[in-house]
């Protein structure tokens, strides 16, 4: 919802850029997904790449005489000279298992005063993309969202006067991701390659990737981890991601994507748990949101942001204190982001979910959650749905698939189809038509979730685009309150929000439920000697 929650591009036809739906075999979904559309063969122009001195493990050397991070002082604004940048060697995680890998316990809230800052820190090269045991669940939601929302959630913008298109950055990104994932998690991602050619997308001269296979087998039936990556007595023996459905979400995934055929942004989005956004520099020096895969934003829609420059994305979304605290620093940051200096940051929000019982039944399409339905090879374009204010639940993801409303938070925002990004509420016309009942403040702390994001930013060497990865984590307040020091610190953080930040984060919907609860849990920890009053860790993001 803030400056690293950006989104995607556009769809055009008849000789221009076309968005495609990936061919998803054995995908986790309640609905059959549209089939692949084949890309016409294209010649890639050969390019002469500027070299960068490298250290095999740590990346480019520090010699300022020979390396400037890809940012030449005489570079023309809006033009990028491709740079030969070898990603530092990735160490394989030999113990990785997608069904048991725990999620990092990010707790990005502090004691005391709230500060509006970018909050960036260096990104370790081996941690660009992180995979954990919630991958099958997130994959199921993404497949469902792509099938129902189509170009509302996956797009690539065409070039406009003074603004490069998103096609090259998207192609570069999916190859960068395939290279990284197949080296970091070889148990889950395997690739085939073409013969090496000068200027191709392959790493270390090994030849460009042709296909990437995702192999994520179903979990064993004798144990599972909950959404926080912790052993869960209440749901042991049920598949990961199946907590609200007897059918289960995770029969396993085994699918292969052809990077010469499939749409780059669709494939990139389905490889990982993150949302992805590509920002491209225009001739005016501003960065424009030109391509991406945004399926799990929860609080904002790609269709409201795509094609906009960075500052308009924030001002239209009414990000608190953007003009006074972030505008200038953000512009400088983007213009000076080096190839060899990727960064990460964390942020958090609070959302309310619908906790009423959900019947463990087939999805609205009549297809049980566990069904594996291979698709034909017949070309079929990604759908271009139109939101209907009179039927705002059309295209909505079932609560069986997304019980915590990761993709879209109806309980906090109202229906996605009638959302107005300014007030972050339904449009006036939908209110007048009586098609929306506004969310009411909850008194049930069990319905409240902490929604956190880990965002990474790095510049791509061939296109010069800046890529955001946005990984969302959902935690129950009732689970967080069991962690040492967390209830007191979280209560302090919520109370520290300035009025504009509190309004932006929808505090009125959950404040009266969570603050007394967190205070009581904090007092219990102090009384039991679990936490010492006044103790404040300086580690971040905790």
PDB file of C-alpha atoms in Angstrom, residues 259-392:
ATOM      1  CA  UNK A 259      10.019 -19.125 -21.772  1.00  0.00           C
ATOM      2  CA  UNK A 260       9.885 -18.719 -25.559  1.00  0.00           C
ATOM      3  CA  UNK A 261       6.125 -19.297 -25.578  1.00  0.00           C
ATOM      4  CA  UNK A 262       4.514 -18.148 -22.334  1.00  0.00           C
ATOM      5  CA  UNK A 263       3.858 -14.556 -21.307  1.00  0.00           C
ATOM      6  CA  UNK A 264       6.858 -13.463 -19.192  1.00  0.00           C
ATOM      7  CA  UNK A 265       4.913 -11.640 -16.472  1.00  0.00           C
ATOM      8  CA  UNK A 266       2.399 -14.466 -16.062  1.00  0.00           C
ATOM      9  CA  UNK A 267       5.155 -17.048 -15.636  1.00  0.00           C
ATOM     10  CA  UNK A 268       7.213 -14.800 -13.360  1.00  0.00           C
ATOM     11  CA  UNK A 269       4.223 -14.296 -11.076  1.00  0.00           C
ATOM     12  CA  UNK A 270       3.490 -18.024 -10.844  1.00  0.00           C
ATOM     13  CA  UNK A 271       7.084 -18.976 -10.008  1.00  0.00           C
ATOM     14  CA  UNK A 272       7.107 -17.281  -6.605  1.00  0.00           C
ATOM     15  CA  UNK A 273       4.926 -16.126  -3.717  1.00  0.00           C
ATOM     16  CA  UNK A 274       5.745 -12.476  -4.362  1.00  0.00           C
ATOM     17  CA  UNK A 275       3.899  -9.900  -6.391  1.00  0.00           C
ATOM     18  CA  UNK A 276       6.176  -8.263  -8.970  1.00  0.00           C
ATOM     19  CA  UNK A 277       6.312  -4.719 -10.329  1.00  0.00           C
ATOM     20  CA  UNK A 278       8.649  -3.194 -12.924  1.00  0.00           C
ATOM     21  CA  UNK A 279       9.417   0.535 -12.942  1.00  0.00           C
ATOM     22  CA  UNK A 280      11.029   2.024 -16.070  1.00  0.00           C
ATOM     23  CA  UNK A 281      12.689   5.435 -16.414  1.00  0.00           C
ATOM     24  CA  UNK A 282      11.123   7.891 -18.862  1.00  0.00           C
ATOM     25  CA  UNK A 283      12.822  10.715 -20.733  1.00  0.00           C
ATOM     26  CA  UNK A 284      11.517  13.109 -18.052  1.00  0.00           C
ATOM     27  CA  UNK A 285      13.554  11.265 -15.400  1.00  0.00           C
ATOM     28  CA  UNK A 286      10.464   9.844 -13.707  1.00  0.00           C
ATOM     29  CA  UNK A 287       9.910   6.108 -13.169  1.00  0.00           C
ATOM     30  CA  UNK A 288       6.760   4.587 -14.645  1.00  0.00           C
ATOM     31  CA  UNK A 289       4.950   1.406 -13.643  1.00  0.00           C
ATOM     32  CA  UNK A 290       5.209  -0.500 -16.936  1.00  0.00           C
ATOM     33  CA  UNK A 291       4.776  -4.208 -16.185  1.00  0.00           C
ATOM     34  CA  UNK A 292       4.012  -6.608 -13.398  1.00  0.00           C
ATOM     35  CA  UNK A 293       2.052  -9.415 -11.805  1.00  0.00           C
ATOM     36  CA  UNK A 294      -0.001  -8.133  -8.863  1.00  0.00           C
ATOM     37  CA  UNK A 295      -2.379 -10.778  -7.526  1.00  0.00           C
ATOM     38  CA  UNK A 296      -2.005 -10.399  -3.746  1.00  0.00           C
ATOM     39  CA  UNK A 297      -2.045  -6.657  -3.045  1.00  0.00           C
ATOM     40  CA  UNK A 298      -5.045  -6.900  -0.732  1.00  0.00           C
ATOM     41  CA  UNK A 299      -5.646  -3.149  -0.439  1.00  0.00           C
ATOM     42  CA  UNK A 300      -5.030  -1.666  -3.893  1.00  0.00           C
ATOM     43  CA  UNK A 301      -5.693  -2.548  -7.519  1.00  0.00           C
ATOM     44  CA  UNK A 302      -3.231  -2.682 -10.363  1.00  0.00           C
ATOM     45  CA  UNK A 303      -5.746  -1.091 -12.742  1.00  0.00           C
ATOM     46  CA  UNK A 304      -5.614   2.104 -10.657  1.00  0.00           C
ATOM     47  CA  UNK A 305      -1.805   2.346 -10.856  1.00  0.00           C
ATOM     48  CA  UNK A 306      -0.565   0.912 -14.131  1.00  0.00           C
ATOM     49  CA  UNK A 307       1.273   3.280 -16.440  1.00  0.00           C
ATOM     50  CA  UNK A 308       1.554   6.015 -13.813  1.00  0.00           C
ATOM     51  CA  UNK A 309       4.778   7.653 -12.633  1.00  0.00           C
ATOM     52  CA  UNK A 310       5.908   6.853  -9.114  1.00  0.00           C
ATOM     53  CA  UNK A 311       4.776  10.108  -7.517  1.00  0.00           C
ATOM     54  CA  UNK A 312       1.247   9.892  -8.965  1.00  0.00           C
ATOM     55  CA  UNK A 313       0.888   6.356  -7.675  1.00  0.00           C
ATOM     56  CA  UNK A 314       1.429   7.707  -4.188  1.00  0.00           C
ATOM     57  CA  UNK A 315      -0.470  10.956  -4.422  1.00  0.00           C
ATOM     58  CA  UNK A 316      -3.545   9.340  -5.989  1.00  0.00           C
ATOM     59  CA  UNK A 317      -3.414   6.676  -3.306  1.00  0.00           C
ATOM     60  CA  UNK A 318      -3.114   9.401  -0.637  1.00  0.00           C
ATOM     61  CA  UNK A 319      -0.052   7.857   1.015  1.00  0.00           C
ATOM     62  CA  UNK A 320       0.410   9.725   4.333  1.00  0.00           C
ATOM     63  CA  UNK A 321       3.220  12.306   4.438  1.00  0.00           C
ATOM     64  CA  UNK A 322       4.468  11.306   0.987  1.00  0.00           C
ATOM     65  CA  UNK A 323       4.957  14.893  -0.215  1.00  0.00           C
ATOM     66  CA  UNK A 324       6.751  16.045   2.942  1.00  0.00           C
ATOM     67  CA  UNK A 325       8.767  12.951   3.897  1.00  0.00           C
ATOM     68  CA  UNK A 326       9.256  10.688   0.870  1.00  0.00           C
ATOM     69  CA  UNK A 327       8.889  12.486  -2.469  1.00  0.00           C
ATOM     70  CA  UNK A 328      12.415  13.893  -2.848  1.00  0.00           C
ATOM     71  CA  UNK A 329      14.218  10.963  -1.225  1.00  0.00           C
ATOM     72  CA  UNK A 330      12.349   8.469  -3.415  1.00  0.00           C
ATOM     73  CA  UNK A 331      13.267  10.291  -6.602  1.00  0.00           C
ATOM     74  CA  UNK A 332      16.936  10.377  -5.625  1.00  0.00           C
ATOM     75  CA  UNK A 333      16.867   6.734  -4.609  1.00  0.00           C
ATOM     76  CA  UNK A 334      15.519   5.527  -7.953  1.00  0.00           C
ATOM     77  CA  UNK A 335      17.893   7.619 -10.028  1.00  0.00           C
ATOM     78  CA  UNK A 336      20.923   6.407  -8.057  1.00  0.00           C
ATOM     79  CA  UNK A 337      20.054   2.722  -7.453  1.00  0.00           C
ATOM     80  CA  UNK A 338      23.115   0.725  -8.574  1.00  0.00           C
ATOM     81  CA  UNK A 339      23.146  -2.743 -10.097  1.00  0.00           C
ATOM     82  CA  UNK A 340      25.341  -3.995  -7.266  1.00  0.00           C
ATOM     83  CA  UNK A 341      23.340  -2.471  -4.393  1.00  0.00           C
ATOM     84  CA  UNK A 342      19.977  -4.262  -4.082  1.00  0.00           C
ATOM     85  CA  UNK A 343      17.961  -3.408  -0.991  1.00  0.00           C
ATOM     86  CA  UNK A 344      15.090  -4.774   1.088  1.00  0.00           C
ATOM     87  CA  UNK A 345      12.556  -3.215   3.390  1.00  0.00           C
ATOM     88  CA  UNK A 346       9.597  -4.340   5.488  1.00  0.00           C
ATOM     89  CA  UNK A 347       6.277  -2.761   6.330  1.00  0.00           C
ATOM     90  CA  UNK A 348       3.015  -3.798   7.932  1.00  0.00           C
ATOM     91  CA  UNK A 349      -0.731  -3.197   7.986  1.00  0.00           C
ATOM     92  CA  UNK A 350      -3.668  -4.627   9.892  1.00  0.00           C
ATOM     93  CA  UNK A 351      -6.730  -6.153   8.290  1.00  0.00           C
ATOM     94  CA  UNK A 352      -9.981  -7.739   9.405  1.00  0.00           C
ATOM     95  CA  UNK A 353     -11.238 -10.986   7.846  1.00  0.00           C
ATOM     96  CA  UNK A 354     -14.567 -12.756   7.726  1.00  0.00           C
ATOM     97  CA  UNK A 355     -14.410 -15.631  10.216  1.00  0.00           C
ATOM     98  CA  UNK A 356     -17.914 -17.002   9.669  1.00  0.00           C
ATOM     99  CA  UNK A 357     -17.956 -20.745   8.880  1.00  0.00           C
ATOM    100  CA  UNK A 358     -17.279 -21.840   5.312  1.00  0.00           C
ATOM    101  CA  UNK A 359     -18.749 -25.100   4.091  1.00  0.00           C
ATOM    102  CA  UNK A 360     -16.139 -27.593   2.902  1.00  0.00           C
ATOM    103  CA  UNK A 361     -17.742 -27.973  -0.495  1.00  0.00           C
ATOM    104  CA  UNK A 362     -16.789 -27.653  -4.138  1.00  0.00           C
ATOM    105  CA  UNK A 363     -15.983 -24.206  -5.470  1.00  0.00           C
ATOM    106  CA  UNK A 364     -18.607 -22.098  -7.291  1.00  0.00           C
ATOM    107  CA  UNK A 365     -17.480 -23.682 -10.549  1.00  0.00           C
ATOM    108  CA  UNK A 366     -18.362 -27.127  -9.239  1.00  0.00           C
ATOM    109  CA  UNK A 367     -14.726 -28.174  -9.295  1.00  0.00           C
ATOM    110  CA  UNK A 368     -13.344 -29.433  -5.953  1.00  0.00           C
ATOM    111  CA  UNK A 369     -10.238 -27.711  -4.676  1.00  0.00           C
ATOM    112  CA  UNK A 370      -8.099 -30.809  -5.106  1.00  0.00           C
ATOM    113  CA  UNK A 371      -8.989 -31.381  -8.761  1.00  0.00           C
ATOM    114  CA  UNK A 372      -6.080 -31.410 -11.210  1.00  0.00           C
ATOM    115  CA  UNK A 373      -7.286 -30.458 -14.652  1.00  0.00           C
ATOM    116  CA  UNK A 374      -4.701 -30.390 -17.455  1.00  0.00           C
ATOM    117  CA  UNK A 375      -5.419 -27.863 -20.180  1.00  0.00           C
ATOM    118  CA  UNK A 376      -5.234 -28.183 -23.924  1.00  0.00           C
ATOM    119  CA  UNK A 377      -2.635 -26.426 -26.053  1.00  0.00           C
ATOM    120  CA  UNK A 378      -5.244 -24.361 -27.910  1.00  0.00           C
ATOM    121  CA  UNK A 379      -4.283 -20.658 -27.923  1.00  0.00           C
ATOM    122  CA  UNK A 380      -6.509 -18.503 -25.759  1.00  0.00           C
ATOM    123  CA  UNK A 381      -5.932 -14.889 -24.683  1.00  0.00           C
ATOM    124  CA  UNK A 382      -5.890 -13.721 -21.103  1.00  0.00           C
ATOM    125  CA  UNK A 383      -9.408 -12.441 -20.329  1.00  0.00           C
ATOM    126  CA  UNK A 384     -10.052  -8.728 -19.973  1.00  0.00           C
ATOM    127  CA  UNK A 385     -12.837  -8.581 -17.378  1.00  0.00           C
ATOM    128  CA  UNK A 386     -14.804  -5.432 -16.678  1.00  0.00           C
ATOM    129  CA  UNK A 387     -15.790  -4.728 -13.101  1.00  0.00           C
ATOM    130  CA  UNK A 388     -19.573  -4.428 -12.774  1.00  0.00           C
ATOM    131  CA  UNK A 389     -20.720  -2.091 -10.001  1.00  0.00           C
ATOM    132  CA  UNK A 390     -24.093  -3.841  -9.932  1.00  0.00           C
ATOM    133  CA  UNK A 391     -22.515  -7.252  -9.429  1.00  0.00           C
ATOM    134  CA  UNK A 392     -19.360  -6.555  -7.400  1.00  0.00           C
TER     135      UNK A 392
END
